[in-house]
mmCIF file of C-alpha atoms in Angstrom:
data_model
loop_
_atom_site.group_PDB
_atom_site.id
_atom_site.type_symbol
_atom_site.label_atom_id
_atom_site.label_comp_id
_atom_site.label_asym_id
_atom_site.label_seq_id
_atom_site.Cartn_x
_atom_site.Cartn_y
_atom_site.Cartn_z
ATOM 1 C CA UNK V 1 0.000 0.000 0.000
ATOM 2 C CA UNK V 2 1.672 3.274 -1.431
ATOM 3 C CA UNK V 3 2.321 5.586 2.299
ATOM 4 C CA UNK V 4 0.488 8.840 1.490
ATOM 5 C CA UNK V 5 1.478 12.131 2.826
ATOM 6 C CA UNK V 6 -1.172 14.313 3.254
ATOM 7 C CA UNK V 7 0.938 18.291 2.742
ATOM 8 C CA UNK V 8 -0.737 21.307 2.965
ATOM 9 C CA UNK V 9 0.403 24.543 1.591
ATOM 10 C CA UNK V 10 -1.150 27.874 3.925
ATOM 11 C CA UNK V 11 -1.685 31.116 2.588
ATOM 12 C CA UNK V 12 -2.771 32.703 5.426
ATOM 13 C CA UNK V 13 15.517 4.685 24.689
ATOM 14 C CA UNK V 14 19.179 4.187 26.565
ATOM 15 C CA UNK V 15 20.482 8.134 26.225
ATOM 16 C CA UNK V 16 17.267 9.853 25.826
ATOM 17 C CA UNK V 17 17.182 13.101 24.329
ATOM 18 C CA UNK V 18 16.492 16.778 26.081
ATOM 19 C CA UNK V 19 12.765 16.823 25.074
ATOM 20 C CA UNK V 20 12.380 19.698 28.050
ATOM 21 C CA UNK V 21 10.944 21.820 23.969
ATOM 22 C CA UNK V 22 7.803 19.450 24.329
ATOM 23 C CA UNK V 23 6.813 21.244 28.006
ATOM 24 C CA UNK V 24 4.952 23.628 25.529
ATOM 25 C CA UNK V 25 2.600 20.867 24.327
ATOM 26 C CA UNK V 26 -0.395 20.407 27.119
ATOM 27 C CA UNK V 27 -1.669 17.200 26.068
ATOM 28 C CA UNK V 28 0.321 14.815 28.302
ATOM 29 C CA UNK V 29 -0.429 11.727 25.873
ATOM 30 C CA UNK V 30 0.902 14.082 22.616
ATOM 31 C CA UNK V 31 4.058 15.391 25.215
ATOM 32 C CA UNK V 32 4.749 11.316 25.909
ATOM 33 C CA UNK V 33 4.676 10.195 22.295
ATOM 34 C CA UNK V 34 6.889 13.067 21.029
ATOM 35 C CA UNK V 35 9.546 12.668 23.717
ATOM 36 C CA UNK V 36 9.084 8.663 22.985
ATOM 37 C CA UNK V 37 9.662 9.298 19.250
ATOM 38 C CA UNK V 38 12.320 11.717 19.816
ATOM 39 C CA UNK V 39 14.365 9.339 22.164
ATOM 40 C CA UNK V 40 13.923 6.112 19.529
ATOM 41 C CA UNK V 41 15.053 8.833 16.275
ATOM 42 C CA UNK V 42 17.783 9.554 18.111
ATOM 43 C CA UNK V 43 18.375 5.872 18.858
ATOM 44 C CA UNK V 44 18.185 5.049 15.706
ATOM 45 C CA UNK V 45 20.130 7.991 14.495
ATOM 46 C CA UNK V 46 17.757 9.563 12.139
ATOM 47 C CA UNK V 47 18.740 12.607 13.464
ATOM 48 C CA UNK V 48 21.967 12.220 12.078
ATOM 49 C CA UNK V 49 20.969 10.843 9.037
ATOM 50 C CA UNK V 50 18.048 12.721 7.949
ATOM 51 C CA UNK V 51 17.431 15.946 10.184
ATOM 52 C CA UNK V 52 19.326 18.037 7.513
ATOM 53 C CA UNK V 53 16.138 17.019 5.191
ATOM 54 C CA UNK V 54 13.457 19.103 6.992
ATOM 55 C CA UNK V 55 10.800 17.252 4.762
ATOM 56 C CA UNK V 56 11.927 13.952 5.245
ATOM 57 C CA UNK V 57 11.949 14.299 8.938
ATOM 58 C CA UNK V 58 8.503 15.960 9.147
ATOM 59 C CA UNK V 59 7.086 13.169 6.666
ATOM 60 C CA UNK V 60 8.320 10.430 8.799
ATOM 61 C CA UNK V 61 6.813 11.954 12.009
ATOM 62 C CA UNK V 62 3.330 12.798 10.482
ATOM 63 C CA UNK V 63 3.103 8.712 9.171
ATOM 64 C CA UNK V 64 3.988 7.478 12.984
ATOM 65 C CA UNK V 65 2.012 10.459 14.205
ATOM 66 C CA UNK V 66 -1.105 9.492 11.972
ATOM 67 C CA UNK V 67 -1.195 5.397 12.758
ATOM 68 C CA UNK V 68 -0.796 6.722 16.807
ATOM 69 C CA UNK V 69 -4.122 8.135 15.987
ATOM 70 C CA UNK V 70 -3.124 11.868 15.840
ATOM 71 C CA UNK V 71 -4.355 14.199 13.099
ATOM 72 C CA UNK V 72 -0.984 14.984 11.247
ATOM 73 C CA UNK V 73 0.443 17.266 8.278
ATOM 74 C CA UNK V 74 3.315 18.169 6.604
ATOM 75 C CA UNK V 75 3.068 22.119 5.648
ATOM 76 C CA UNK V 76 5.108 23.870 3.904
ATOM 77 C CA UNK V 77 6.816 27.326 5.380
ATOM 78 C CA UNK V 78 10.287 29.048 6.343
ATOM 79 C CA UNK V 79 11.655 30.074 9.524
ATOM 80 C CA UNK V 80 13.777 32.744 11.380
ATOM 81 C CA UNK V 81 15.856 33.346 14.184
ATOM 82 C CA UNK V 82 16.127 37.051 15.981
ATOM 83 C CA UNK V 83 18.692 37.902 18.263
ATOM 84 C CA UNK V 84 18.850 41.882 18.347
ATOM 85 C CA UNK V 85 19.258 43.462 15.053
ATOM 86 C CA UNK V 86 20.425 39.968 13.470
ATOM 87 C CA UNK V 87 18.406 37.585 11.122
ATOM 88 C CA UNK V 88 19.010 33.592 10.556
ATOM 89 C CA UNK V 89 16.726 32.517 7.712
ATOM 90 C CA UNK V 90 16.091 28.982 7.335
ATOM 91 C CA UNK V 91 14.747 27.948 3.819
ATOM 92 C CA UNK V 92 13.712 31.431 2.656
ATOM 93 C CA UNK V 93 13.390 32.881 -0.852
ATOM 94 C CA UNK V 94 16.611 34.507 -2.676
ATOM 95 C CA UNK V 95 18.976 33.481 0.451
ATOM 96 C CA UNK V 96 20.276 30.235 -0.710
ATOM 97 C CA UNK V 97 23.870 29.189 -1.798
ATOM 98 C CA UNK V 98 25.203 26.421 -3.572
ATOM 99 C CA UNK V 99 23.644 22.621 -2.935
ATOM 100 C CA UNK V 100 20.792 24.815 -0.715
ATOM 101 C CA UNK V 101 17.033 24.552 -1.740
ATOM 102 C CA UNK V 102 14.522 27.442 -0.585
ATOM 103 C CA UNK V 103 11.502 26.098 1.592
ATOM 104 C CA UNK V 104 11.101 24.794 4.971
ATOM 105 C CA UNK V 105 8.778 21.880 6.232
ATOM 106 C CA UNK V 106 7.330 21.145 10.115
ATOM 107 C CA UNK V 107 4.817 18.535 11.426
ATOM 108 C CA UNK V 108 1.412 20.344 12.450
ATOM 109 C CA UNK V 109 -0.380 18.175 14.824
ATOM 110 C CA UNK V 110 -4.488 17.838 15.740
ATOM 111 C CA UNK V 111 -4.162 21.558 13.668
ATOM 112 C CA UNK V 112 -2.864 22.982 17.797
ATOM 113 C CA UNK V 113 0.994 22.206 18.025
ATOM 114 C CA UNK V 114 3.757 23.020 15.513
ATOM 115 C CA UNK V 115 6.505 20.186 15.745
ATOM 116 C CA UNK V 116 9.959 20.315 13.825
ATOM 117 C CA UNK V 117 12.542 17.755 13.614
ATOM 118 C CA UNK V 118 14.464 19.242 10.497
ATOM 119 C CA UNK V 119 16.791 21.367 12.444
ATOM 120 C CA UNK V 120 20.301 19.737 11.987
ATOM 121 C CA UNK V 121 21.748 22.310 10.119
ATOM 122 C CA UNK V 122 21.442 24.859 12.479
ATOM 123 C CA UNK V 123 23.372 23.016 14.861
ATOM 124 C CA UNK V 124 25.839 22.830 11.632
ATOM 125 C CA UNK V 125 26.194 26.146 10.839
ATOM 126 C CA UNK V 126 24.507 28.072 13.657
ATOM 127 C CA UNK V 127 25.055 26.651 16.932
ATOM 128 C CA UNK V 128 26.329 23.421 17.540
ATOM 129 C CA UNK V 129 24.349 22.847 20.876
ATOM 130 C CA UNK V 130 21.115 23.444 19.420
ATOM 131 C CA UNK V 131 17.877 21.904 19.904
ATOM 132 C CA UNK V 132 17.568 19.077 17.557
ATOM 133 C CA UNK V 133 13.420 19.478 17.894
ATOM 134 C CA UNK V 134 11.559 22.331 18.848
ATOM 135 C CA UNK V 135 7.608 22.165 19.394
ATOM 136 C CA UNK V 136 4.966 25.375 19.616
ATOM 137 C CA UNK V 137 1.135 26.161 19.323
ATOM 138 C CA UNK V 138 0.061 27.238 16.307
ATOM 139 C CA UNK V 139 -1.476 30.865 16.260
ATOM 140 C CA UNK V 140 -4.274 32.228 14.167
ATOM 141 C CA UNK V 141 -2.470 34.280 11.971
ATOM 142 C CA UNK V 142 -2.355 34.261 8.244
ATOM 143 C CA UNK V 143 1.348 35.362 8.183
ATOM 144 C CA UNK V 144 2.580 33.885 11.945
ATOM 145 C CA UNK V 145 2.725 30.389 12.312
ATOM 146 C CA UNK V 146 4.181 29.930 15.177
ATOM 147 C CA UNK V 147 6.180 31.553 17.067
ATOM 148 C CA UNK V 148 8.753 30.509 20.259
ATOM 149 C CA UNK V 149 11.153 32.029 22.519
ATOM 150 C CA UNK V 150 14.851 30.694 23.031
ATOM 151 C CA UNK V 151 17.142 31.306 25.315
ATOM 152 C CA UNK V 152 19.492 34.096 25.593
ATOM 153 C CA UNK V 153 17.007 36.641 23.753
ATOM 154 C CA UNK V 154 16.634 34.586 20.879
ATOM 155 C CA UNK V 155 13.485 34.101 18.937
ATOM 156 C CA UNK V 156 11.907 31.611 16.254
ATOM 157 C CA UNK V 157 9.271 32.412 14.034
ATOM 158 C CA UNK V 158 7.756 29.864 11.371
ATOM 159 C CA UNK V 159 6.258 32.059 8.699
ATOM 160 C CA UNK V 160 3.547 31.217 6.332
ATOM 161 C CA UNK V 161 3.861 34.591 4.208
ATOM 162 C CA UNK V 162 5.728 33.031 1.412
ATOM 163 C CA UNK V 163 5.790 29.172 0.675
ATOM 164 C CA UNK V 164 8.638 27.371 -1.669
ATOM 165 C CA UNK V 165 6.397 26.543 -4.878
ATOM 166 C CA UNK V 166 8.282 23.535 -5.228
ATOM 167 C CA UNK V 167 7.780 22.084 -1.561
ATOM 168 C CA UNK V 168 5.269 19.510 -2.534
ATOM 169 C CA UNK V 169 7.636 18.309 -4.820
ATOM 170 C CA UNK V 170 10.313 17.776 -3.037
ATOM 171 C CA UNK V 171 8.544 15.928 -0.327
ATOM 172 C CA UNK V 172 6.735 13.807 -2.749
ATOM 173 C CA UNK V 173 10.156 13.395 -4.553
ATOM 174 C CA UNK V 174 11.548 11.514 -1.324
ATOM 175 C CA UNK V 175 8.404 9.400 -0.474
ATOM 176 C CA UNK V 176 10.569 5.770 -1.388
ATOM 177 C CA UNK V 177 13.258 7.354 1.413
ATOM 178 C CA UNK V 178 10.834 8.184 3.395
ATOM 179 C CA UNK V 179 8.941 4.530 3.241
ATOM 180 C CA UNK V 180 12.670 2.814 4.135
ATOM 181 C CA UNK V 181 12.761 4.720 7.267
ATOM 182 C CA UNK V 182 9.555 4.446 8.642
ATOM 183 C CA UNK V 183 10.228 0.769 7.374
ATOM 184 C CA UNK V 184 13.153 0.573 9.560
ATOM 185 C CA UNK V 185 10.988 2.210 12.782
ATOM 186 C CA UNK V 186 8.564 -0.402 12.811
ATOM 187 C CA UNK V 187 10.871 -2.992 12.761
ATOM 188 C CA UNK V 188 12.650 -1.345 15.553
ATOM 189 C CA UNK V 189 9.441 -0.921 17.389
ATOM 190 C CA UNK V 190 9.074 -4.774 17.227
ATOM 191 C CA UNK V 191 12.459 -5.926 18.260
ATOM 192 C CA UNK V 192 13.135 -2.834 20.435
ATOM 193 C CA UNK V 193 15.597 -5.361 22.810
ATOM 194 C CA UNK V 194 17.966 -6.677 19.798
ATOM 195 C CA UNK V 195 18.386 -3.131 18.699
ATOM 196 C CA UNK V 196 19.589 -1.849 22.353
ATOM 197 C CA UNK V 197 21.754 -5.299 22.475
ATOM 198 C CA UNK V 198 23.357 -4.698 19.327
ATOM 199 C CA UNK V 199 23.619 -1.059 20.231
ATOM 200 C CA UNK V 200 25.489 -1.921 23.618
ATOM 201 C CA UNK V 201 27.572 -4.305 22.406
ATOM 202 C CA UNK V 202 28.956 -1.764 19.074
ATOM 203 C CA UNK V 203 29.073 0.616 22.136
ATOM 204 C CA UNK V 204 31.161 -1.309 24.096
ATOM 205 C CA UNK V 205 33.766 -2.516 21.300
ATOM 206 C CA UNK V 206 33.701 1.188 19.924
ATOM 207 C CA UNK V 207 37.224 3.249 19.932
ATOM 208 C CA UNK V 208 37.179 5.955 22.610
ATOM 209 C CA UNK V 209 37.029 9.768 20.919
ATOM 210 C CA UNK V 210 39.350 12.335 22.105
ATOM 211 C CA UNK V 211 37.256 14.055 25.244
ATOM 212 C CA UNK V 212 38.772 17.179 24.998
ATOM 213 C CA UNK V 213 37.696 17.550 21.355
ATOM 214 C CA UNK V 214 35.364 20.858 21.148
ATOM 215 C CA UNK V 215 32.299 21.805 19.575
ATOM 216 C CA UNK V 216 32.696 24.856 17.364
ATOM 217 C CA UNK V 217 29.612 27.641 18.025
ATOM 218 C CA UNK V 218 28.716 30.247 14.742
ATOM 219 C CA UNK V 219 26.715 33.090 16.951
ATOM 220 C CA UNK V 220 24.356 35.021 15.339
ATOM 221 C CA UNK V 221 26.034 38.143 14.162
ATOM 222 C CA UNK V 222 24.032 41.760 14.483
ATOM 223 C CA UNK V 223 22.949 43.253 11.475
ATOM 224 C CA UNK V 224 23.983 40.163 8.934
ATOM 225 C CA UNK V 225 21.396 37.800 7.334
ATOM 226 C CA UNK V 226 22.216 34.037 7.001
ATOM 227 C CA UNK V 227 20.085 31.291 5.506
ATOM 228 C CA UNK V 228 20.307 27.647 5.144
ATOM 229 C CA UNK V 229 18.235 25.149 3.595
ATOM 230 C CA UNK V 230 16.994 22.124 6.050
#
């Protein structure tokens, strides 16, 4: 049975993962599942793997989302982080450089919460401790989709003013990816206990990395305007 991803474009667990983004969401069953989710794509490493792909990630959370029981969509937008005068654009129009695609894609859930697992090129080429999900209510705004405050006066906005005419495309484009990896969730959810043996064991016999080896930070700089595509 072909997986269908309903996409709407708007005018108008053994290291768990810090899910403390999910506090926002006041449906304790919703707030479970997410962090639940979160903690197995981590597992799994679809963060690593796919979170660069904004509409792969969102695709693959709607389809769990959806046989959960949840009303789920992909939709289509672009995003933005303030800090003072500065601007971060992720998947806008006219700010994109070589290999980068304009457009932006979240998970909107029972039409209330805004969730977004694309965000692993931000911690590329903004900061390399950010969030790797962030979650919001929606507001009723034709421009404003969400909106969400970050720490040290920071800001993220998911706008809805301008949508990548291509977007359905591109998700579409990646449905047989897309059907591997959910593929490759179910199968985890059914032998959860091999995966975390295997997983200990590659653990265990696994080379040590340097400790001392640092994470490089890119801060947001005043006045400049970045974008990526995710």
């Amino acid at each position: 049975m072909p997986l269908r991803i309903p996409f709407t474009v708007s005018s108008h667990s053994p290291n768990p993962m810090n899910s403390a983004f999910f506090d926002v969401i006041t449906d304790s069953k919703l707030a479970h599942d997410l962090r639940q989710i979160a903690d197995d794509f981590q597992f799994l490493e679809f963060f690593d793997q796919y979170d660069t792909c904004c509409f792969t990630m969102s695709a693959m959370l709607v389809h769990i989302l959806q046989e959960k029981g949840y009303v789920a969509r992909v939709q289509g937008c672009y995003a933005e982080i303030r800090q003072n005068n500065g601007i971060f654009y992720i998947g806008y129009k006219g700010f994109v450089r070589d290999r980068q695609r304009e457009g932006h894609a979240v998970c909107i859930v029972n039409e209330k919460y805004l969730v977004d697992f694309g965000l692993g090129t931000l911690r590329k080429f903004y900061a390399s401790d950010f969030s790797q999900a962030l979650a919001s209510e929606i507001l009723n705004d034709e421009v404003m989709l969400a909106s969400l405050p970050l720490e040290n006066g920071m800001r993220i906005d998911w706008r809805i003013d301008w949508i990548s005419s291509v977007a359905e495309h591109r998700l579409q484009a990646q449905v047989p990816g897309i059907k591997q990896a959910v593929a490759d969730y179910d199968d985890f959810q059914k032998n959860r206990m091999s995966y975390l043996v295997k997983k200990l064991f590659v653990r265990e016999h696994k080379p040590s990395q340097d400790e001392h080896a640092s994470n490089t930070t890119l801060p947001l700089q005043t006045g400049r305007h970045y974008t990526i595509d995710i």
